Tab-separated table of C-alpha atoms and ligand atoms in Angstrom:
chain	number	residue	atom	x	y	z
A	1	MET	CA	-64.592	45.406	232.781
A	2	ALA	CA	-64.783	41.841	231.387
A	3	THR	CA	-65.038	41.591	227.603
A	4	THR	CA	-68.213	40.032	226.200
A	5	LYS	CA	-67.502	37.173	223.827
A	6	ILE	CA	-70.016	37.013	220.953
A	7	VAL	CA	-69.803	33.940	218.760
A	8	VAL	CA	-71.577	33.980	215.394
A	9	VAL	CA	-72.088	30.727	213.496
A	10	GLY	CA	-72.434	31.552	209.803
A	11	GLY	CA	-70.658	33.867	207.386
A	12	GLY	CA	-73.587	34.676	205.071
A	13	ALA	CA	-75.766	37.784	205.031
A	14	GLY	CA	-77.246	36.959	208.457
A	15	GLY	CA	-73.945	36.172	210.165
A	16	ILE	CA	-71.978	39.050	208.702
A	17	GLY	CA	-74.829	41.466	209.468
A	18	ALA	CA	-74.793	40.216	213.068
A	19	ALA	CA	-71.020	40.407	213.466
A	20	GLY	CA	-70.845	43.956	212.085
A	21	ALA	CA	-73.715	45.186	214.256
A	22	ALA	CA	-72.263	43.529	217.368
A	23	ARG	CA	-68.921	45.160	216.745
A	24	GLY	CA	-70.634	48.530	216.129
A	25	THR	CA	-72.666	48.249	219.339
A	26	ASP	CA	-69.898	47.137	221.686
A	27	LYS	CA	-66.442	48.246	220.544
A	28	ASN	CA	-64.827	46.105	223.252
A	29	ALA	CA	-66.659	42.879	222.502
A	30	ASP	CA	-64.752	39.886	221.253
A	31	VAL	CA	-66.596	39.053	218.006
A	32	VAL	CA	-65.786	35.653	216.474
A	33	VAL	CA	-67.411	34.207	213.334
A	34	TYR	CA	-67.244	30.585	212.157
A	35	THR	CA	-68.102	29.616	208.606
A	36	GLU	CA	-67.741	26.345	206.738
A	37	TYR	CA	-66.983	28.273	203.584
A	38	GLU	CA	-63.705	29.627	202.236
A	39	ASP	CA	-65.125	33.160	202.107
A	40	ALA	CA	-67.589	35.420	203.847
A	41	ALA	CA	-69.410	38.434	202.535
A	42	TYR	CA	-69.756	37.694	198.877
A	43	SER	CA	-73.052	38.117	197.117
A	44	PRO	CA	-74.489	34.680	196.249
A	45	CYS	CA	-77.283	36.625	194.555
A	46	GLY	CA	-74.913	37.530	191.711
A	47	ILE	CA	-73.877	33.932	190.930
A	48	PRO	CA	-76.680	33.152	188.413
A	49	HIS	CA	-75.854	36.365	186.562
A	50	VAL	CA	-72.161	35.435	186.229
A	51	HIS	CA	-73.261	32.042	184.876
A	52	GLY	CA	-75.504	33.919	182.438
A	53	LYS	CA	-72.525	36.133	181.441
A	54	GLU	CA	-74.307	39.376	182.325
A	55	ILE	CA	-71.607	39.900	184.985
A	56	PRO	CA	-68.119	39.263	183.577
A	57	ASP	CA	-66.466	37.606	186.594
A	58	PHE	CA	-66.933	36.282	190.113
A	59	GLN	CA	-64.460	38.708	191.668
A	60	SER	CA	-66.935	41.582	191.578
A	61	LEU	CA	-69.275	39.579	193.853
A	62	PHE	CA	-66.914	39.893	196.805
A	63	LEU	CA	-68.134	42.715	199.013
A	64	ALA	CA	-65.143	43.108	201.342
A	65	THR	CA	-61.665	41.667	201.806
A	66	LYS	CA	-60.639	39.297	204.578
A	67	ASP	CA	-58.237	41.984	205.827
A	68	SER	CA	-61.043	44.521	206.137
A	69	TYR	CA	-62.855	42.260	208.612
A	70	ARG	CA	-59.673	41.714	210.597
A	71	GLU	CA	-59.101	45.476	210.695
A	72	ALA	CA	-62.700	45.996	211.819
A	73	GLY	CA	-62.062	43.651	214.743
A	74	ILE	CA	-64.124	40.726	213.460
A	75	ASP	CA	-62.273	37.432	213.796
A	76	ILE	CA	-63.574	35.149	211.034
A	77	HIS	CA	-62.562	31.472	211.022
A	78	TYR	CA	-62.983	30.186	207.467
A	79	GLU	CA	-63.553	26.532	206.541
A	80	THR	CA	-64.318	25.869	210.181
A	81	ALA	CA	-67.426	23.874	211.020
A	82	VAL	CA	-69.206	24.176	214.338
A	83	THR	CA	-70.237	20.633	215.146
A	84	GLY	CA	-71.848	20.917	218.567
A	85	LEU	CA	-73.751	23.288	220.839
A	86	ASP	CA	-74.200	23.122	224.609
A	87	VAL	CA	-76.439	25.947	225.782
A	88	ALA	CA	-76.139	24.934	229.449
A	89	LYS	CA	-72.342	25.170	229.381
A	90	LYS	CA	-72.455	28.091	226.893
A	91	THR	CA	-70.043	26.429	224.500
A	92	VAL	CA	-69.843	25.399	220.878
A	93	THR	CA	-67.666	22.575	219.611
A	94	VAL	CA	-65.493	23.792	216.769
A	95	ALA	CA	-63.808	21.390	214.358
A	96	GLY	CA	-60.070	21.402	215.061
A	97	GLN	CA	-60.430	23.678	218.102
A	98	GLY	CA	-62.587	21.740	220.561
A	99	GLU	CA	-64.943	23.514	222.938
A	100	VAL	CA	-65.167	27.295	222.624
A	101	SER	CA	-67.111	29.310	225.176
A	102	TRP	CA	-69.421	32.253	224.482
A	103	ASP	CA	-71.350	34.845	226.447
A	104	ARG	CA	-73.786	35.455	223.568
A	105	LEU	CA	-74.340	33.276	220.539
A	106	VAL	CA	-75.856	34.159	217.157
A	107	LEU	CA	-77.000	31.262	214.991
A	108	ALA	CA	-76.988	32.260	211.314
A	109	THR	CA	-76.604	28.858	209.704
A	110	GLY	CA	-78.788	29.709	206.711
A	111	PHE	CA	-80.517	27.305	204.391
A	112	THR	CA	-80.009	24.091	202.496
A	113	TYR	CA	-81.882	23.070	199.357
A	114	ALA	CA	-84.619	20.516	200.018
A	115	ASP	CA	-83.503	17.001	199.195
A	116	PRO	CA	-85.033	16.091	195.810
A	117	GLY	CA	-85.806	12.753	197.483
A	118	VAL	CA	-85.287	10.570	194.408
A	119	PRO	CA	-82.724	7.898	193.537
A	120	GLY	CA	-79.432	9.107	192.057
A	121	SER	CA	-79.089	12.168	194.293
A	122	ASP	CA	-75.455	11.235	194.986
A	123	LEU	CA	-74.375	11.276	191.319
A	124	GLU	CA	-71.791	13.711	190.041
A	125	GLY	CA	-73.132	16.463	187.833
A	126	LEU	CA	-75.816	17.709	190.242
A	127	TYR	CA	-75.199	21.383	190.959
A	128	TYR	CA	-76.530	23.069	194.115
A	129	VAL	CA	-75.871	26.787	193.538
A	130	LYS	CA	-74.569	28.396	196.714
A	131	ASN	CA	-70.861	28.470	197.485
A	132	ILE	CA	-68.927	30.924	195.294
A	133	ARG	CA	-65.785	28.767	195.030
A	134	GLN	CA	-67.879	25.848	193.833
A	135	ALA	CA	-69.729	28.188	191.462
A	136	MET	CA	-66.382	29.149	189.896
A	137	GLU	CA	-65.679	25.466	189.215
A	138	TRP	CA	-69.188	24.807	187.915
A	139	ASP	CA	-68.851	27.788	185.590
A	140	LYS	CA	-66.031	25.932	183.804
A	141	VAL	CA	-68.316	22.890	183.509
A	142	LEU	CA	-70.956	25.123	181.892
A	143	ASP	CA	-68.461	25.910	179.100
A	144	THR	CA	-68.801	22.320	177.878
A	145	THR	CA	-72.421	21.672	178.886
A	146	LYS	CA	-74.745	21.130	175.953
A	147	VAL	CA	-77.960	20.115	177.756
A	148	ALA	CA	-78.949	21.105	181.290
A	149	VAL	CA	-82.031	20.312	183.360
A	150	VAL	CA	-83.159	22.713	186.091
A	151	VAL	CA	-85.179	21.001	188.819
A	152	GLU	CA	-88.018	23.264	189.952
A	153	ALA	CA	-89.029	26.720	188.767
A	154	SER	CA	-88.343	28.292	192.170
A	155	PRO	CA	-86.959	31.863	192.394
A	156	LEU	CA	-83.417	30.514	191.899
A	157	GLY	CA	-84.755	28.153	189.226
A	158	LEU	CA	-86.165	31.085	187.262
A	159	GLU	CA	-82.807	32.837	187.386
A	160	MET	CA	-80.816	29.723	186.484
A	161	VAL	CA	-83.101	28.786	183.562
A	162	THR	CA	-82.693	32.308	182.208
A	163	ALA	CA	-78.915	32.260	182.785
A	164	LEU	CA	-78.337	28.880	181.116
A	165	ALA	CA	-80.484	29.857	178.122
A	166	HIS	CA	-78.547	33.144	177.793
A	167	ARG	CA	-75.422	31.073	177.742
A	168	GLY	CA	-76.665	29.084	174.753
A	169	ILE	CA	-77.181	25.819	176.666
A	170	GLU	CA	-80.213	23.692	175.748
A	171	THR	CA	-82.174	24.182	178.948
A	172	HIS	CA	-85.056	22.131	180.324
A	173	VAL	CA	-87.014	22.946	183.455
A	174	VAL	CA	-88.920	20.251	185.347
A	175	ASP	CA	-91.527	21.290	187.893
A	176	PRO	CA	-94.488	19.440	189.435
A	177	HIS	CA	-96.645	22.575	189.417
A	178	PRO	CA	-98.708	23.888	186.485
A	179	TRP	CA	-96.679	27.082	185.885
A	180	ALA	CA	-93.449	28.795	186.884
A	181	LEU	CA	-93.126	29.863	190.530
A	182	ALA	CA	-96.653	28.557	190.998
A	183	GLU	CA	-96.663	28.713	194.795
A	184	ALA	CA	-95.952	32.450	194.746
A	185	THR	CA	-97.126	33.887	191.430
A	186	ASP	CA	-100.366	33.975	189.513
A	187	PRO	CA	-100.508	32.218	186.125
A	188	ASP	CA	-101.104	35.485	184.220
A	189	ILE	CA	-97.961	36.972	185.799
A	190	ALA	CA	-95.873	33.898	184.902
A	191	ALA	CA	-97.282	33.592	181.358
A	192	PRO	CA	-95.082	36.282	179.699
A	193	VAL	CA	-92.026	34.722	181.354
A	194	GLU	CA	-92.872	31.331	179.911
A	195	GLU	CA	-93.508	32.859	176.454
A	196	SER	CA	-90.109	34.520	176.544
A	197	TRP	CA	-88.446	31.297	177.677
A	198	ALA	CA	-90.044	29.551	174.699
A	199	GLU	CA	-88.562	32.254	172.442
A	200	MET	CA	-85.175	31.616	174.069
A	201	GLY	CA	-85.477	27.894	173.305
A	202	VAL	CA	-86.199	26.722	176.876
A	203	LYS	CA	-88.121	23.449	177.094
A	204	MET	CA	-90.673	23.587	179.908
A	205	HIS	CA	-91.958	20.452	181.616
A	206	PHE	CA	-94.659	21.602	184.052
A	207	ASN	CA	-97.028	19.190	185.834
A	208	THR	CA	-94.053	16.852	185.664
A	209	LYS	CA	-92.834	14.798	188.579
A	210	LEU	CA	-89.160	14.079	189.070
A	211	GLU	CA	-88.568	10.328	189.525
A	212	ALA	CA	-84.794	9.791	189.441
A	213	PHE	CA	-81.421	11.024	188.324
A	214	VAL	CA	-80.027	8.429	185.946
A	215	GLY	CA	-76.271	7.892	185.953
A	216	GLU	CA	-73.512	6.254	184.023
A	217	GLY	CA	-70.075	5.698	185.552
A	218	GLY	CA	-71.147	7.682	188.643
A	219	ARG	CA	-72.161	10.750	186.615
A	220	VAL	CA	-75.642	11.958	185.751
A	221	ARG	CA	-76.658	11.385	182.127
A	222	ALA	CA	-80.425	11.897	182.322
A	223	VAL	CA	-83.352	12.936	184.466
A	224	ARG	CA	-86.269	10.504	184.695
A	225	THR	CA	-89.735	12.013	185.111
A	226	ASP	CA	-93.275	10.657	185.039
A	227	GLN	CA	-93.462	12.096	181.506
A	228	GLY	CA	-90.298	10.384	180.226
A	229	GLU	CA	-86.535	10.711	180.343
A	230	LEU	CA	-84.589	13.898	179.558
A	231	PRO	CA	-80.911	13.611	178.649
A	232	ALA	CA	-78.709	15.901	180.773
A	233	ASP	CA	-75.007	16.768	180.979
A	234	LEU	CA	-75.762	18.785	184.101
A	235	VAL	CA	-78.656	19.116	186.564
A	236	VAL	CA	-79.179	22.294	188.593
A	237	ILE	CA	-81.139	21.604	191.773
A	238	CYS	CA	-83.343	24.578	192.646
A	239	THR	CA	-85.643	22.984	195.182
A	240	LYS	CA	-87.141	24.934	198.105
A	241	LYS	CA	-84.887	26.580	200.673
A	242	ARG	CA	-85.098	24.746	204.012
A	243	PRO	CA	-83.833	26.202	207.292
A	244	ASN	CA	-80.500	24.669	208.286
A	245	THR	CA	-81.093	23.883	211.955
A	246	THR	CA	-78.774	20.898	212.324
A	247	LEU	CA	-76.795	22.710	215.006
A	248	ALA	CA	-79.752	24.393	216.727
A	249	ALA	CA	-82.183	21.451	216.843
A	250	GLY	CA	-82.550	20.059	220.337
A	251	SER	CA	-81.213	23.249	221.954
A	252	VAL	CA	-83.622	26.012	220.901
A	253	LYS	CA	-87.317	25.920	219.990
A	254	ILE	CA	-88.095	25.182	216.356
A	255	GLY	CA	-91.336	26.398	214.770
A	256	SER	CA	-93.967	24.994	212.419
A	257	THR	CA	-91.976	25.865	209.278
A	258	GLY	CA	-88.848	24.123	210.594
A	259	GLY	CA	-87.169	27.475	211.290
A	260	ILE	CA	-85.855	28.645	214.670
A	261	ILE	CA	-88.461	30.620	216.644
A	262	VAL	CA	-87.285	34.120	217.581
A	263	ASP	CA	-88.947	37.158	219.111
A	264	GLU	CA	-88.728	40.672	217.638
A	265	ARG	CA	-85.227	41.018	219.162
A	266	MET	CA	-84.144	37.883	217.298
A	267	ALA	CA	-83.777	36.163	220.674
A	268	THR	CA	-84.400	32.406	220.638
A	269	SER	CA	-86.035	30.394	223.426
A	270	VAL	CA	-82.638	30.200	225.195
A	271	PRO	CA	-81.343	33.308	227.004
A	272	GLY	CA	-78.212	34.702	225.351
A	273	VAL	CA	-78.815	32.837	222.080
A	274	TYR	CA	-79.993	34.830	219.051
A	275	ALA	CA	-80.683	33.710	215.492
A	276	ALA	CA	-81.053	35.408	212.115
A	277	GLY	CA	-81.437	34.739	208.404
A	278	ASP	CA	-82.750	31.722	206.570
A	279	CYS	CA	-82.496	29.439	209.615
A	280	ILE	CA	-85.346	31.305	211.400
A	281	GLU	CA	-89.047	31.932	210.894
A	282	VAL	CA	-90.754	35.323	211.288
A	283	PRO	CA	-94.416	36.387	211.233
A	284	HIS	CA	-95.964	37.709	208.036
A	285	GLY	CA	-97.361	41.197	208.605
A	286	VAL	CA	-100.774	40.554	207.045
A	287	SER	CA	-101.536	36.922	207.902
A	288	ASN	CA	-99.393	36.651	211.054
A	289	VAL	CA	-98.470	33.178	209.779
A	290	PRO	CA	-94.790	32.301	210.370
A	291	ILE	CA	-92.736	32.202	207.182
A	292	GLN	CA	-89.117	31.272	206.422
A	293	GLY	CA	-86.606	31.320	203.598
A	294	LEU	CA	-86.927	34.995	202.691
A	295	SER	CA	-84.209	36.983	200.948
A	296	GLY	CA	-80.628	38.098	201.490
A	297	SER	CA	-81.852	41.579	202.418
A	298	HIS	CA	-84.109	40.111	205.126
A	299	ALA	CA	-81.246	37.931	206.412
A	300	TYR	CA	-78.903	40.915	206.617
A	301	ALA	CA	-81.460	43.100	208.417
A	302	GLN	CA	-82.271	40.301	210.873
A	303	GLY	CA	-78.548	39.763	211.461
A	304	LYS	CA	-78.144	43.443	212.341
A	305	VAL	CA	-80.958	43.185	214.895
A	306	ALA	CA	-79.529	39.962	216.377
A	307	GLY	CA	-75.984	41.357	216.556
A	308	THR	CA	-77.077	44.646	218.116
A	309	ASN	CA	-79.082	42.914	220.840
A	310	ALA	CA	-76.429	40.242	221.438
A	311	ALA	CA	-73.976	43.070	222.136
A	312	GLY	CA	-76.309	44.723	224.657
A	313	GLY	CA	-78.080	47.191	222.364
A	314	GLN	CA	-81.790	47.569	221.685
A	315	ARG	CA	-83.206	46.926	218.254
A	316	ALA	CA	-86.475	45.346	217.140
A	317	TYR	CA	-87.401	43.606	213.894
A	318	GLN	CA	-90.801	44.261	212.371
A	319	PRO	CA	-93.195	41.742	210.809
A	320	VAL	CA	-92.457	41.337	207.097
A	321	TYR	CA	-94.534	42.182	204.023
A	322	VAL	CA	-92.027	40.655	201.596
A	323	PRO	CA	-91.514	42.837	198.549
A	324	TRP	CA	-89.851	40.704	195.870
A	325	GLY	CA	-88.758	40.931	192.267
A	326	MET	CA	-86.517	39.224	189.764
A	327	VAL	CA	-85.539	39.008	186.136
A	328	ALA	CA	-87.073	35.944	184.505
A	329	GLY	CA	-86.739	35.357	180.779
A	330	LYS	CA	-87.159	38.755	179.126
A	331	TRP	CA	-89.376	40.085	181.909
A	332	VAL	CA	-89.168	41.343	185.442
A	333	ILE	CA	-91.768	39.933	187.821
A	334	GLY	CA	-92.410	41.044	191.351
A	335	GLY	CA	-94.892	41.713	194.052
A	336	VAL	CA	-95.598	42.021	197.738
A	337	SER	CA	-97.189	39.590	200.195
A	338	PHE	CA	-99.801	37.704	198.155
A	339	GLY	CA	-101.062	37.296	194.650
A	340	GLU	CA	-104.464	35.756	193.903
A	341	THR	CA	-103.115	32.193	193.967
A	342	LEU	CA	-101.529	32.388	197.413
A	343	ALA	CA	-104.369	34.443	198.920
A	344	THR	CA	-106.866	31.839	197.673
A	345	ALA	CA	-104.738	28.974	199.016
A	346	LEU	CA	-104.592	30.681	202.415
A	347	GLY	CA	-108.337	31.416	202.410
A	348	ILE	CA	-107.765	35.181	202.446
A	349	PRO	CA	-110.660	37.050	200.757
A	350	TYR	CA	-109.748	39.992	198.504
A	351	VAL	CA	-110.981	42.631	196.085
A	352	LEU	CA	-108.914	42.730	192.894
A	353	GLY	CA	-107.875	45.825	190.949
A	354	GLN	CA	-105.809	45.259	187.841
A	355	ALA	CA	-104.516	47.182	184.856
A	356	THR	CA	-102.012	46.956	182.055
A	357	GLY	CA	-100.235	50.274	181.732
A	358	ILE	CA	-96.970	51.580	180.353
A	359	SER	CA	-93.566	52.328	181.859
A	360	ARG	CA	-92.820	55.587	179.959
A	361	ALA	CA	-94.798	58.048	177.833
A	362	ARG	CA	-96.463	56.068	175.051
A	363	TYR	CA	-94.417	57.936	172.401
A	364	TYR	CA	-91.056	57.566	174.160
A	365	PRO	CA	-88.685	54.958	172.622
A	366	GLY	CA	-88.329	51.829	174.724
A	367	VAL	CA	-91.755	52.115	176.378
A	368	LYS	CA	-92.773	48.764	177.943
A	369	LYS	CA	-96.010	47.244	179.171
A	370	VAL	CA	-96.520	46.942	182.933
A	371	LYS	CA	-99.243	44.678	184.311
A	372	ILE	CA	-100.287	45.407	187.886
A	373	LYS	CA	-102.633	43.422	190.144
A	374	LEU	CA	-103.613	44.857	193.511
A	375	LEU	CA	-105.353	42.827	196.223
A	376	ALA	CA	-107.300	44.667	198.906
A	377	GLU	CA	-109.195	43.587	201.994
A	378	PRO	CA	-112.969	43.594	201.318
A	379	GLY	CA	-114.691	46.417	203.207
A	380	SER	CA	-111.693	48.441	204.393
A	381	LEU	CA	-110.038	48.200	200.954
A	382	ARG	CA	-106.626	48.196	202.638
A	383	LEU	CA	-103.978	46.878	200.297
A	384	ILE	CA	-102.888	43.345	201.282
A	385	GLY	CA	-100.881	42.239	198.274
A	386	ALA	CA	-99.775	42.906	194.714
A	387	GLN	CA	-98.187	41.230	191.720
A	388	MET	CA	-96.614	42.725	188.626
A	389	VAL	CA	-94.887	41.899	185.401
A	390	GLY	CA	-93.065	44.384	183.211
A	391	GLN	CA	-89.596	45.372	182.208
A	392	GLU	CA	-89.013	48.630	184.056
A	393	GLY	CA	-89.768	49.969	187.518
A	394	ILE	CA	-90.969	46.669	189.013
A	395	LYS	CA	-88.539	46.734	191.950
A	396	GLU	CA	-89.442	50.319	192.875
A	397	ARG	CA	-93.163	49.555	192.673
A	398	ALA	CA	-92.732	46.432	194.833
A	399	ASP	CA	-90.862	48.407	197.505
A	400	PHE	CA	-93.478	51.188	197.404
A	401	LEU	CA	-96.419	48.781	197.570
A	402	ALA	CA	-94.852	46.899	200.496
A	403	MET	CA	-94.778	50.171	202.396
A	404	CYS	CA	-98.416	50.763	201.379
A	405	VAL	CA	-99.423	47.367	202.801
A	406	LYS	CA	-97.478	48.036	205.976
A	407	THR	CA	-98.997	51.467	206.568
A	408	GLY	CA	-102.594	50.604	205.705
A	409	ILE	CA	-102.934	52.446	202.395
A	410	THR	CA	-106.231	51.674	200.629
A	411	LEU	CA	-107.315	51.271	197.023
A	412	ARG	CA	-108.992	54.709	197.381
A	413	ASP	CA	-105.647	56.272	198.362
A	414	LEU	CA	-103.873	54.601	195.459
A	415	ALA	CA	-106.578	55.496	192.937
A	416	PHE	CA	-105.851	59.186	193.563
A	417	MET	CA	-102.109	58.984	194.240
A	418	GLU	CA	-99.737	61.598	192.879
A	419	ASN	CA	-97.182	60.309	190.403
A	420	VAL	CA	-94.131	61.374	188.453
A	421	TYR	CA	-94.805	62.055	184.782
A	422	SER	CA	-91.627	62.400	182.757
A	423	PRO	CA	-91.661	60.821	179.266
A	424	PRO	CA	-88.411	58.804	179.539
A	425	ILE	CA	-89.195	57.363	182.980
A	426	GLY	CA	-92.916	57.558	183.706
A	427	ALA	CA	-96.273	57.716	181.954
A	428	LEU	CA	-98.997	60.278	182.616
A	429	ASN	CA	-101.144	57.547	184.162
A	430	GLU	CA	-99.310	55.486	186.749
A	431	PRO	CA	-100.357	51.817	186.258
A	432	ILE	CA	-100.759	51.354	190.041
A	433	ALA	CA	-103.312	54.190	190.130
A	434	VAL	CA	-105.176	52.777	187.124
A	435	ALA	CA	-105.294	49.308	188.730
A	436	ALA	CA	-106.697	50.842	191.935
A	437	GLN	CA	-109.310	52.841	189.969
A	438	ASN	CA	-110.341	49.642	188.166
A	439	GLY	CA	-110.627	47.869	191.513
A	440	LEU	CA	-112.943	50.575	192.845
A	441	ALA	CA	-114.970	50.532	189.624
A	442	SER	CA	-115.441	46.763	189.927
A	443	LEU	CA	-117.186	47.308	193.265
A	444	THR	CA	-119.857	49.534	191.783
A	445	SER	CA	-120.400	47.692	188.481
B	501	FAD	C1	-77.657	31.461	194.062
B	501	FAD	C2	-78.315	32.391	195.019
B	501	FAD	C3	-79.009	33.498	194.556
B	501	FAD	C4	-79.607	34.376	195.463
B	501	FAD	N1	-80.279	35.477	194.979
B	501	FAD	C5	-80.790	36.366	195.850
B	501	FAD	C6	-81.398	37.571	195.387
B	501	FAD	O1	-81.456	37.818	194.183
B	501	FAD	N2	-81.886	38.439	196.306
B	501	FAD	C7	-81.805	38.201	197.653
B	501	FAD	O2	-82.251	39.032	198.463
B	501	FAD	N3	-81.227	37.069	198.114
B	501	FAD	C8	-80.706	36.168	197.254
B	501	FAD	N4	-80.062	35.074	197.723
B	501	FAD	C9	-79.866	35.008	199.179
B	501	FAD	C10	-80.482	33.880	199.838
B	501	FAD	O3	-81.597	33.398	199.209
B	501	FAD	C11	-80.538	33.858	201.308
B	501	FAD	O4	-81.667	34.527	201.787
B	501	FAD	C12	-79.316	34.313	202.049
B	501	FAD	O5	-78.155	33.713	201.540
B	501	FAD	C13	-79.492	33.903	203.507
B	501	FAD	O6	-78.386	34.304	204.232
B	501	FAD	P1	-78.015	33.536	205.564
B	501	FAD	O7	-76.834	34.230	206.125
B	501	FAD	O8	-79.203	33.357	206.400
B	501	FAD	O9	-77.603	32.056	205.118
B	501	FAD	P2	-76.581	31.438	204.093
B	501	FAD	O10	-76.281	32.347	202.980
B	501	FAD	O11	-77.150	30.094	203.790
B	501	FAD	O12	-75.252	31.278	204.939
B	501	FAD	C14	-75.134	30.316	205.934
B	501	FAD	C15	-73.736	30.383	206.511
B	501	FAD	O13	-73.659	29.504	207.614
B	501	FAD	C16	-72.480	28.755	207.548
B	501	FAD	N5	-72.730	27.518	208.317
B	501	FAD	C17	-73.857	26.756	208.328
B	501	FAD	N6	-73.728	25.777	209.230
B	501	FAD	C18	-72.512	25.931	209.815
B	501	FAD	C19	-71.811	25.237	210.810
B	501	FAD	N7	-72.336	24.169	211.427
B	501	FAD	N8	-70.563	25.651	211.137
B	501	FAD	C20	-70.003	26.738	210.552
B	501	FAD	N9	-70.648	27.455	209.585
B	501	FAD	C21	-71.870	27.050	209.237
B	501	FAD	C22	-72.204	28.593	206.071
B	501	FAD	O14	-70.848	28.321	205.847
B	501	FAD	C23	-72.615	29.984	205.577
B	501	FAD	O15	-71.548	30.885	205.752
B	501	FAD	C24	-79.487	34.153	196.845
B	501	FAD	C25	-78.793	33.021	197.299
B	501	FAD	C26	-78.213	32.142	196.407
B	501	FAD	C27	-77.471	30.962	196.931
């Protein structure tokens, strides 16, 4: 029987997920991965935390060795760019190798940071956090950095601001919006983060438009904004993630977000071509609106679906409800689907239930406040979104609430939910239940 040749472009979470699943589905398939990077399968998610010195070194971010992939029958070509795609001929053009044929192709080319679109973007000293080898070099630069400017309080921006401040660097954040992570979070959820940044010495410049990077001798020395100039030894660019479709554009259908359109099997508009990760768009489970640029866990799961199907298996990907969470300043923020700000922007009506509760028994040392906001559909009271800020249990609540949104749980269900009460890990009254009770009470008051 002829061997199926599956080519994967991309060695990130999406590509490695696809390659592993393809190999697992068809033991005889020829699975080849191309990546521009020196490594595959490291966790980029850990990079900000090495910069912040919470993780002692970069080595622990590597998830598997190059040998382990070889032994698993996955042939990864490192530092090898794919420069062309011909879907009619079923080939890719590989730098240094020429045309390479495929039976099935998985595009997992990931994301690039949006171009800041201002003069000086080619200066030295602008750091785009992504590649681990480059991060190792930039970490040495951080040792001598006195003042850094982070451009945009995006999810990565929140982590990098926190990391640089932990490291004792004078840190400024410039963002055109009125508060941190303004497109995703509500102002009352971001407020404690900003207070803790202020305590850590972070200088926040919200409602501030970036105008230029100012250089001297080819190196950045300042950031010009509409509110004035900020001196900078280093600038960390944390603009929005954009789908990297340079290779795919012109061959497969691209959607309204700029991501590759796929069906639930991660199949693109071209037979035999699949796509996964930050280069695609997928429908949101509540709004059905296509969204892109999700997380590493989404990219990996999508890669597994793409790889399985590319190898002849059957696997479907479900619409997403997007649980999220992160450490920001001295707090952990998180949520699922929408907060009030995003729901309002999208014209989605909601009933709000909110409460400030506690993470442990009130008498147990280390007890922390937890603020919960639940959004429910008027009438049915089905949960459609949530946002939270606290210091403990935010991730677990986000995962749980995402499942609640997915399965149609209502505020009434949550108001009378069972919960764990154990003084060191949980209070008698679960804050989610209290928020739901308050939401119900607001309907009758
Ligand atoms: C600093 C940082 C922090 C993060 N933190 C988190 C976190 O806390 N939680 C979380 O869930 N996710 C996190 N992520 C993950 C992230 O946001 C993405 O969702 C994830 O990296 C997407 O994986 P991907 O495989 O789709 O794309 P990418 O990781 O962008 O990988 C793309 C791959 O494609 C290759 N490539 C692209 N074009 C070509 C070409 N033409 N030829 C050959 N190779 C090509 C690249 O070399 C790379 O291997 C973080 C990422 C970064 C960078």
